[in-house]
Amino acid sequence: MIHSLFMINSAGDIFMEKHWKSVISRSVCDYFFEEQQKANSPEDVNPVISTPHHYLIHIYRENIYFVAVCTTEVPPLFVIEFLHRVVDTFTDYFGDGGETAIKDNYVIVYELLEEMLDNGFPLATESNILKELIKPPNILRTVVNTVTGSSNLADTLPTGQLSNVPWRRAGVKYTNNEAYFDVIEEIDAIIDKQGSTVFADIQGVIDCCVKLSGMPDLTLSFMNPRILDDVSFHPCVRFKRWESERVLSFVPPDGNFRLISYHVGSQNMVAIPVYVKPNISFREGGGRFDVTVGPKQTMGKLVESVVITCAMPKVVLNMNLTPTQGTYTFDPVAKVLTWDVGKINPQKLPNLRGNISLQSGSPPPESNPAISVQFKIQQMAVSGLKVNRLDMYGESSPKKSFSFEKYKPFKGVKYLTKAGNFQVRT
Amino acid sequence: MTDSKYFTTTKKGEIFELKNELNSDKKEKKKEAVKKVIASMTVGKDVSALFPDVVNCMQTDNLELKKLVYLYLMNYAKSQPDMAIMAVNTFVKDCEDTNPLIRALAVRTMGCIRVDKITEYLCEPLRKCLKDEDPYVRKTAAVCVAKLHDINAQLVEDQGFLDQLRELLSDSNPMVVANAVAALSEISDTSPSPAAQMEMNQQTINKLLAALNECTEWGQIFILDALSNYVPKDDREAQSICERVTPRLAHSNAGVVLSAVKVLMKGMEYVGMESEFVTTLQKKLAPPLVTLLSSEPEVQYVALRNINLIVQKRPDILKHEMKVFFVKYNDPIYVKLEKLDIMIRLATQENIAQVLAELKEYATEVDVDFVRKSVRAIGRCAIKVEQAAERCVSTLLDLIQTKVNYVVQEAIVVIKDIFRKYPNKYESIISTLCENLESLDEPDARASMIWIVGEYAERIDNADELLESFLEGFHDESTQVQLQLLTAIVKLFLKKPTETQELVQQVLSLATQDSDNPDLRDRGYIYWRLLSTDPAAAKEVVLAEKPLISSETDRLEPTLLDELICYIASLASVYHKPPSAFVEGQALVVRKTQLPVRSASGEPGATGATESPVPQQVQPAQQQQSVIPSHDTAMGDLLGDLLSMDLNPPQQQMSMTPAPQQDMGGMDLLGGGLDSLLGGPSPVAGMPASQASMGGGLGDILGLGISSTTYVPPKQVWLPASKAKGLEVSGTFSIRQNVRYMDLTLKNNAMAPMGDFAIQFNKNSFGLSPASALQVPSPLSPGQTADVTLPLGTNGPVQKMDPLMNLQVAMKNNIDVFYFSCLIPIHLLFTEDGQMGSASDRKVFLATWKDIPDSNEVQKEVANPNQLDPKGLSDKLQQSFIFTIAQRNVDGRDMLYQSLKLTNGIWVLAELKIQPRSPTMTLSLKTRALDVIPHVQQAYELIIANM
């Protein structure tokens, strides 16, 4: 299982270490540094490294390498998933999981790591339970703590940890009961030079913010559940009901959580909401750049927050462009062109054109750079998924039950489509 | 306010300051101080000096303070074991607390304190906690058993904690079950003792399956991994396990999904012929695997490594999902390379157009490694999908036109493979290739180009010029290129003998005279000899038709693949190596990880594969990968010839090496002068090269060496094949050059290859232990025999055995662990310094002889079948390290006084009375350790009888 954890920042400093069994010397990280040197960019370090005595499994997030050290044969995905969970928890607690946040909260980080893993076995990883054990820092509490001398550590037994619904604590109470559901879909696509789709699929999630008193039992049904044939559920979802009736039945965790994530495969036709008409050419010493963006299949919705990024070849010295709308920047070090387009007006298509200057003497690049596109479309789920209704057990049922409190929650569903890994080859 | 405040220091010295604060009366100040200590500890500062002060803060009812002190204790208890004892009482008290949280915390922390003394106190509280009424305490205690096992395995077994842990497998709380499974698997992974192994029967499996649905995601991973080690007893059971595991595929935790995939992949093997069930299950497997590819890149990488195995085993599962493996430009390089590999595995006639278009796109990317692999992939596609070969070749030609140096080189390497696969089809492009000759600077590409020129020399008008140009810088080339150049020129010569005689002479002399590389020299000599004796035969050998290269390059070997399928989701699946190849300290435990036999034989019905039939019988790796096997095989034959001819009188073999250097210089190439070198007429190519003749020759050499030293008893069968699943082990002991060896013969009588051999000795009377690892040529194919020598040391652990000379041995291979015992011949333990005193100074011997009481003298009649004289006897015995100190003649009888010493320092003195012309002698032995006497007597008899 997981033996130790090292956190390494971009400068190569090990700024935090935690050992769940015996102490492993920092020098084990030398193997990691060796591997890191071979990589062209920080993201390119192979996540599973074997050394003569240990296995190093790491993730790279927030510009930090979280390097787990294992001594026995372990499922690597278990380690990777766990590390991601650790960073998620930090983000949840401190607002972000970056180095400064960790350094500012050393003791809490240490306490968290201690609670999350025991002898290398995961102990409490649900944010709900952790927050009962270790209260997240906030300014108000720090002030109160210093005044009253109370601690940020709870001394009650985390109730959820032992119940049948470990993700929810008992005795939740709200004055305003509300449940919001965000259906968010991301389009991953590769579009070729001619504008035809090489590959496209949709990654969807339903993120919830549920603030309901007591132990609510919810049922969410869809107009067209057949779209969901590849789904991953939060542990709270009753799989049997889904199998038989295609409805999501669950006792929700308290607060924010991801109810399901789903994937609409490449076999289905995926509507591509924007098109990009690139025209990039290089010659000796320079080149032309001319890119137009336009809406395609948007179902009449507005395409907004459009951002075009293009990693130019290394020989590009500078770019001198004129946008018809929005602003553009060119980072001459990273050679990345970013064009913040904003909304697309179908009547007047945004365009960015101008000249490229190359380093003198170097030959023009062999290939054109790929363009990646970001956009958002509100109130549309590109897969066509639609929520039919949300029922709360005890609310609409005439049967009176003791265990459920009677209240009428406020319910809301929002849809959002955005670009995931959306690439256009030029 | 943040924790950074804990790092502010004052001038007075941090430790001093903290010490004061820790001993403060105010609770608040104390707590802040402990926090500061913890903060320093997290960044690696040494605050162990504060140990007593921190421990003093432990007795508190403030939970936070307690936790902080516990954190500190875990870190420093090891360096301050005596102080840690002070904390024990508090722990024991906390284990009885009314609050289950405190009970759990105490037992958890105690387990983390890795101090031997503390573990004694831990046992009682732990036993109670394992039976605690609160499941939270029980699940914490389960993990604590694993911790304790890590510190003191024996204690855990003696105290019966393993049984208690096994009882927890049927606990009512799923989390307790999951933790018990996790703890047990970890213990069985690290412990060789059979008591630690997790026995699984139908009841436990049902319990686990029930707990699976209700425990946390991590618990599910542990349970699924445990399930995958279970061998279902029949189809129905396998099917029901699969059905109950399938819902796990929809879990949001990638680890759960992949572990479930493992259980299902294994389960499908057992369900077998009921193909309908398998087909449905296969359909269900595709979506979750695809979903893994939209997770974080690290998850993608692990998933891709596993998918690589899965598509090799069951290509149907993902056959329609080609597109998800298309590479995005911002994928990390490790993801890109894996995707590429899988794309080729999934390439079929239907999707090849798409794949090629993608690959061509990738070949223009920036990352050199990736571009190279893409170009190589195009070549692999050509070899895999025949219909696409033409398109691939034209794509490659397009790429060559780009003139990007590394693209051209890579393209040439793969085109050579395409030529090999489809002979006489695409040679029209040779001229284009030749245009790029100058730009090639990598050995691989140069060697490939030279191979092409040599192979098609008759179609290339200026082949001799081309090759000659390479020859100029012959010595600067890498070995690979030199070898190719040699072969290519010989081919050219055989095809166009008239114009190229000079060239071939030149290359042969370069290879044989001016090169230090033995491979090159040997190949040079072999060609030379071939050409000089029988050019026709040379033609037959060198220009022989080559076997076609396999369409599936770099496929895993089926048995390895089957093994790896059992390790899906584990590290082994990422490395594509069985765990035994890299996991350290796996003791001698081999998990039950075999798939049922029917799948190993590759029953096509089981996979339901109708299209793209995968060649089940994969040629040996060597043949697959060697691009120019004709030479390799020719080499093999020749080598056999040489050995079978020349080794018979081994002395002649000794003189063979220097000979060529003397004679070579003035030798006429076609004059047959080589024959003189070999001492007699030599039939060329045609004498069957057999392993036996090689073995025989080597055996002779070894035999000579052995007979000049100690007596070696003949090999005995120590482990019959019937007891070791087909492995037969026979062996003996010997001493050569003062090193003791165990000589073993391993024979594989089973149907499957064996590998991963290892050996261990139990403690024995003389501390014999292996001095190095067991080196067995792996894999040992069925029917194959391997002779292995294992050097022995005498510094191993000692324990007196009964019988005294008994040696218990454990031998491991990829199948199982086997135990056998054998008797050490005592003369193996005689040392070369066993001469007491010296030949001139006999006083020491006499004094010792007198010193040992007469009761310690044992007499025995020993046979002297060859009726050797005293001189002969003492000479022979001396070779076995029995040294003669003095010789006397009393009443016509010769008396030999001898001494010997055992490796553990025991001296044995002997008096041998020899009657002339009598078949027996009287042997009197005197030593302080009477136990060895019968064995020494036996050794005398054996040595003398075998003179």
Short mmCIF file of N, CA and C in Angstrom, two decimals, chain B residues 203-286:
data_model
loop_
_atom_site.label_atom_id
_atom_site.label_comp_id
_atom_site.label_asym_id
_atom_site.label_seq_id
_atom_site.Cartn_x
_atom_site.Cartn_y
_atom_site.Cartn_z
N GLN B 203 -17.89 -19.84 0.93
CA GLN B 203 -18.54 -18.99 1.93
C GLN B 203 -17.89 -17.61 1.97
N THR B 204 -16.54 -17.63 2.04
CA THR B 204 -15.88 -16.32 2.11
C THR B 204 -16.20 -15.50 0.87
N ILE B 205 -16.20 -16.16 -0.28
CA ILE B 205 -16.47 -15.43 -1.52
C ILE B 205 -17.85 -14.79 -1.44
N ASN B 206 -18.81 -15.52 -0.95
CA ASN B 206 -20.16 -14.94 -0.83
C ASN B 206 -20.18 -13.75 0.11
N LYS B 207 -19.45 -13.88 1.21
CA LYS B 207 -19.38 -12.78 2.16
C LYS B 207 -18.76 -11.55 1.50
N LEU B 208 -17.68 -11.81 0.77
CA LEU B 208 -17.00 -10.70 0.12
C LEU B 208 -17.91 -10.03 -0.91
N LEU B 209 -18.60 -10.85 -1.68
CA LEU B 209 -19.48 -10.28 -2.70
C LEU B 209 -20.58 -9.44 -2.06
N ALA B 210 -21.05 -9.90 -0.91
CA ALA B 210 -22.10 -9.14 -0.22
C ALA B 210 -21.54 -7.81 0.27
N ALA B 211 -20.33 -7.86 0.83
CA ALA B 211 -19.74 -6.63 1.36
C ALA B 211 -19.37 -5.66 0.24
N LEU B 212 -19.09 -6.22 -0.92
CA LEU B 212 -18.63 -5.41 -2.05
C LEU B 212 -19.57 -4.24 -2.35
N ASN B 213 -20.88 -4.51 -2.28
CA ASN B 213 -21.83 -3.48 -2.67
C ASN B 213 -21.91 -2.34 -1.67
N GLU B 214 -21.50 -2.59 -0.45
CA GLU B 214 -21.79 -1.59 0.58
C GLU B 214 -20.57 -0.89 1.14
N CYS B 215 -19.38 -1.33 0.78
CA CYS B 215 -18.24 -0.68 1.43
C CYS B 215 -17.72 0.48 0.58
N THR B 216 -16.74 1.18 1.09
CA THR B 216 -16.23 2.35 0.37
C THR B 216 -15.51 1.92 -0.90
N GLU B 217 -15.23 2.91 -1.72
CA GLU B 217 -14.56 2.62 -2.99
C GLU B 217 -13.24 1.89 -2.79
N TRP B 218 -12.48 2.31 -1.77
CA TRP B 218 -11.17 1.69 -1.54
C TRP B 218 -11.36 0.25 -1.10
N GLY B 219 -12.33 0.04 -0.23
CA GLY B 219 -12.65 -1.31 0.20
C GLY B 219 -13.03 -2.18 -0.99
N GLN B 220 -13.74 -1.59 -1.94
CA GLN B 220 -14.13 -2.36 -3.12
C GLN B 220 -12.91 -2.81 -3.91
N ILE B 221 -11.91 -1.92 -3.98
CA ILE B 221 -10.69 -2.30 -4.71
C ILE B 221 -10.03 -3.51 -4.03
N PHE B 222 -9.94 -3.45 -2.68
CA PHE B 222 -9.30 -4.56 -1.97
C PHE B 222 -10.08 -5.85 -2.18
N ILE B 223 -11.40 -5.74 -2.07
CA ILE B 223 -12.21 -6.95 -2.19
C ILE B 223 -12.11 -7.51 -3.60
N LEU B 224 -12.17 -6.64 -4.59
CA LEU B 224 -12.09 -7.12 -5.97
C LEU B 224 -10.76 -7.80 -6.22
N ASP B 225 -9.69 -7.23 -5.68
CA ASP B 225 -8.38 -7.85 -5.88
C ASP B 225 -8.33 -9.22 -5.23
N ALA B 226 -8.96 -9.32 -4.06
CA ALA B 226 -8.98 -10.62 -3.39
C ALA B 226 -9.82 -11.61 -4.21
N LEU B 227 -10.94 -11.14 -4.74
CA LEU B 227 -11.81 -12.01 -5.54
C LEU B 227 -11.07 -12.56 -6.76
N SER B 228 -10.20 -11.72 -7.31
CA SER B 228 -9.54 -12.15 -8.55
C SER B 228 -8.57 -13.29 -8.28
N ASN B 229 -8.21 -13.52 -7.02
CA ASN B 229 -7.32 -14.64 -6.73
C ASN B 229 -8.05 -15.94 -6.51
N TYR B 230 -9.36 -15.87 -6.54
CA TYR B 230 -10.14 -17.07 -6.27
C TYR B 230 -10.36 -17.84 -7.56
N VAL B 231 -10.24 -19.15 -7.48
CA VAL B 231 -10.50 -19.99 -8.65
C VAL B 231 -11.89 -20.59 -8.51
N PRO B 232 -12.81 -20.16 -9.35
CA PRO B 232 -14.17 -20.68 -9.23
C PRO B 232 -14.19 -22.17 -9.55
N LYS B 233 -15.11 -22.90 -8.90
CA LYS B 233 -15.05 -24.34 -9.07
C LYS B 233 -15.72 -24.80 -10.35
N ASP B 234 -16.64 -24.02 -10.89
CA ASP B 234 -17.24 -24.42 -12.16
C ASP B 234 -17.74 -23.20 -12.92
N ASP B 235 -18.28 -23.47 -14.10
CA ASP B 235 -18.81 -22.41 -14.96
C ASP B 235 -19.81 -21.54 -14.23
N ARG B 236 -20.71 -22.22 -13.51
CA ARG B 236 -21.83 -21.48 -12.94
C ARG B 236 -21.36 -20.51 -11.89
N GLU B 237 -20.41 -20.98 -11.08
CA GLU B 237 -19.93 -20.10 -10.04
C GLU B 237 -19.21 -18.89 -10.66
N ALA B 238 -18.40 -19.17 -11.66
CA ALA B 238 -17.68 -18.08 -12.34
C ALA B 238 -18.68 -17.07 -12.89
N GLN B 239 -19.72 -17.61 -13.51
CA GLN B 239 -20.72 -16.74 -14.11
C GLN B 239 -21.40 -15.87 -13.05
N SER B 240 -21.70 -16.49 -11.90
CA SER B 240 -22.43 -15.71 -10.89
C SER B 240 -21.51 -14.65 -10.28
N ILE B 241 -20.22 -14.98 -10.13
CA ILE B 241 -19.30 -13.94 -9.64
C ILE B 241 -19.26 -12.79 -10.63
N CYS B 242 -19.15 -13.11 -11.91
CA CYS B 242 -19.09 -12.08 -12.93
C CYS B 242 -20.33 -11.19 -12.86
N GLU B 243 -21.48 -11.83 -12.74
CA GLU B 243 -22.71 -11.05 -12.72
C GLU B 243 -22.75 -10.09 -11.55
N ARG B 244 -22.24 -10.54 -10.42
CA ARG B 244 -22.32 -9.67 -9.24
C ARG B 244 -21.24 -8.59 -9.25
N VAL B 245 -20.21 -8.80 -10.03
CA VAL B 245 -19.14 -7.80 -10.08
C VAL B 245 -19.41 -6.75 -11.15
N THR B 246 -20.16 -7.14 -12.18
CA THR B 246 -20.37 -6.23 -13.32
C THR B 246 -20.83 -4.82 -12.93
N PRO B 247 -21.77 -4.65 -11.96
CA PRO B 247 -22.18 -3.28 -11.63
C PRO B 247 -21.03 -2.37 -11.22
N ARG B 248 -19.93 -2.95 -10.75
CA ARG B 248 -18.79 -2.13 -10.31
C ARG B 248 -18.17 -1.35 -11.48
N LEU B 249 -18.45 -1.82 -12.70
CA LEU B 249 -17.90 -1.13 -13.87
C LEU B 249 -18.42 0.29 -13.97
N ALA B 250 -19.55 0.56 -13.31
CA ALA B 250 -20.12 1.89 -13.40
C ALA B 250 -19.67 2.78 -12.25
N HIS B 251 -18.62 2.40 -11.56
CA HIS B 251 -18.17 3.21 -10.44
C HIS B 251 -17.36 4.40 -10.94
N SER B 252 -17.39 5.47 -10.17
CA SER B 252 -16.67 6.65 -10.65
C SER B 252 -15.18 6.58 -10.32
N ASN B 253 -14.80 5.65 -9.45
CA ASN B 253 -13.38 5.51 -9.12
C ASN B 253 -12.71 4.57 -10.12
N ALA B 254 -11.72 5.10 -10.83
CA ALA B 254 -11.07 4.33 -11.89
C ALA B 254 -10.44 3.05 -11.34
N GLY B 255 -9.96 3.11 -10.12
CA GLY B 255 -9.34 1.94 -9.52
C GLY B 255 -10.33 0.80 -9.37
N VAL B 256 -11.55 1.14 -8.93
CA VAL B 256 -12.59 0.13 -8.79
C VAL B 256 -12.89 -0.48 -10.16
N VAL B 257 -13.02 0.38 -11.16
CA VAL B 257 -13.38 -0.09 -12.50
C VAL B 257 -12.35 -1.09 -13.01
N LEU B 258 -11.09 -0.72 -12.88
CA LEU B 258 -10.06 -1.58 -13.46
C LEU B 258 -9.93 -2.90 -12.68
N SER B 259 -10.10 -2.83 -11.37
CA SER B 259 -10.04 -4.08 -10.60
C SER B 259 -11.22 -4.97 -10.97
N ALA B 260 -12.38 -4.35 -11.23
CA ALA B 260 -13.54 -5.14 -11.67
C ALA B 260 -13.26 -5.77 -13.03
N VAL B 261 -12.61 -5.01 -13.90
CA VAL B 261 -12.26 -5.54 -15.22
C VAL B 261 -11.39 -6.79 -15.05
N LYS B 262 -10.47 -6.73 -14.08
CA LYS B 262 -9.60 -7.88 -13.85
C LYS B 262 -10.41 -9.12 -13.47
N VAL B 263 -11.33 -8.94 -12.51
CA VAL B 263 -12.14 -10.08 -12.08
C VAL B 263 -12.92 -10.63 -13.28
N LEU B 264 -13.45 -9.74 -14.10
CA LEU B 264 -14.27 -10.19 -15.23
C LEU B 264 -13.42 -10.88 -16.30
N MET B 265 -12.25 -10.31 -16.59
CA MET B 265 -11.39 -10.92 -17.61
C MET B 265 -11.00 -12.33 -17.18
N LYS B 266 -10.73 -12.47 -15.89
CA LYS B 266 -10.36 -13.80 -15.40
C LYS B 266 -11.58 -14.71 -15.40
N GLY B 267 -12.70 -14.15 -14.95
CA GLY B 267 -13.92 -14.94 -14.88
C GLY B 267 -14.32 -15.49 -16.23
N MET B 268 -14.16 -14.68 -17.26
CA MET B 268 -14.56 -15.12 -18.60
C MET B 268 -13.82 -16.37 -19.03
N GLU B 269 -12.58 -16.50 -18.56
CA GLU B 269 -11.81 -17.68 -18.92
C GLU B 269 -12.46 -18.94 -18.37
N TYR B 270 -13.06 -18.79 -17.19
CA TYR B 270 -13.64 -19.97 -16.57
C TYR B 270 -15.03 -20.27 -17.11
N VAL B 271 -15.71 -19.21 -17.54
CA VAL B 271 -17.04 -19.45 -18.09
C VAL B 271 -16.89 -20.21 -19.40
N GLY B 272 -15.88 -19.81 -20.15
CA GLY B 272 -15.50 -20.61 -21.31
C GLY B 272 -16.52 -20.64 -22.42
N MET B 273 -16.98 -21.84 -22.72
CA MET B 273 -17.67 -22.04 -23.98
C MET B 273 -19.02 -21.34 -24.08
N GLU B 274 -19.63 -21.02 -22.98
CA GLU B 274 -20.94 -20.38 -23.08
C GLU B 274 -20.76 -19.00 -23.68
N SER B 275 -20.57 -19.01 -24.95
CA SER B 275 -20.08 -17.79 -25.58
C SER B 275 -21.09 -16.66 -25.50
N GLU B 276 -22.34 -16.99 -25.34
CA GLU B 276 -23.32 -15.91 -25.31
C GLU B 276 -23.08 -15.00 -24.11
N PHE B 277 -22.84 -15.65 -22.97
CA PHE B 277 -22.55 -14.88 -21.77
C PHE B 277 -21.30 -14.03 -21.96
N VAL B 278 -20.29 -14.66 -22.54
CA VAL B 278 -19.02 -13.95 -22.74
C VAL B 278 -19.23 -12.77 -23.68
N THR B 279 -20.00 -13.01 -24.74
CA THR B 279 -20.21 -11.93 -25.71
C THR B 279 -20.89 -10.73 -25.05
N THR B 280 -21.92 -11.00 -24.26
CA THR B 280 -22.60 -9.89 -23.58
C THR B 280 -21.64 -9.18 -22.65
N LEU B 281 -20.88 -9.96 -21.92
CA LEU B 281 -19.95 -9.37 -20.96
C LEU B 281 -18.92 -8.52 -21.69
N GLN B 282 -18.42 -9.02 -22.80
CA GLN B 282 -17.44 -8.25 -23.56
C GLN B 282 -18.00 -6.90 -23.98
N LYS B 283 -19.28 -6.91 -24.37
CA LYS B 283 -19.91 -5.65 -24.76
C LYS B 283 -19.94 -4.67 -23.59
N LYS B 284 -20.16 -5.23 -22.41
CA LYS B 284 -20.26 -4.35 -21.24
C LYS B 284 -18.91 -3.79 -20.83
N LEU B 285 -17.85 -4.46 -21.25
CA LEU B 285 -16.52 -4.02 -20.83
C LEU B 285 -16.04 -2.78 -21.59
N ALA B 286 -16.49 -2.63 -22.83
CA ALA B 286 -15.95 -1.55 -23.65
C ALA B 286 -16.20 -0.15 -23.07
#
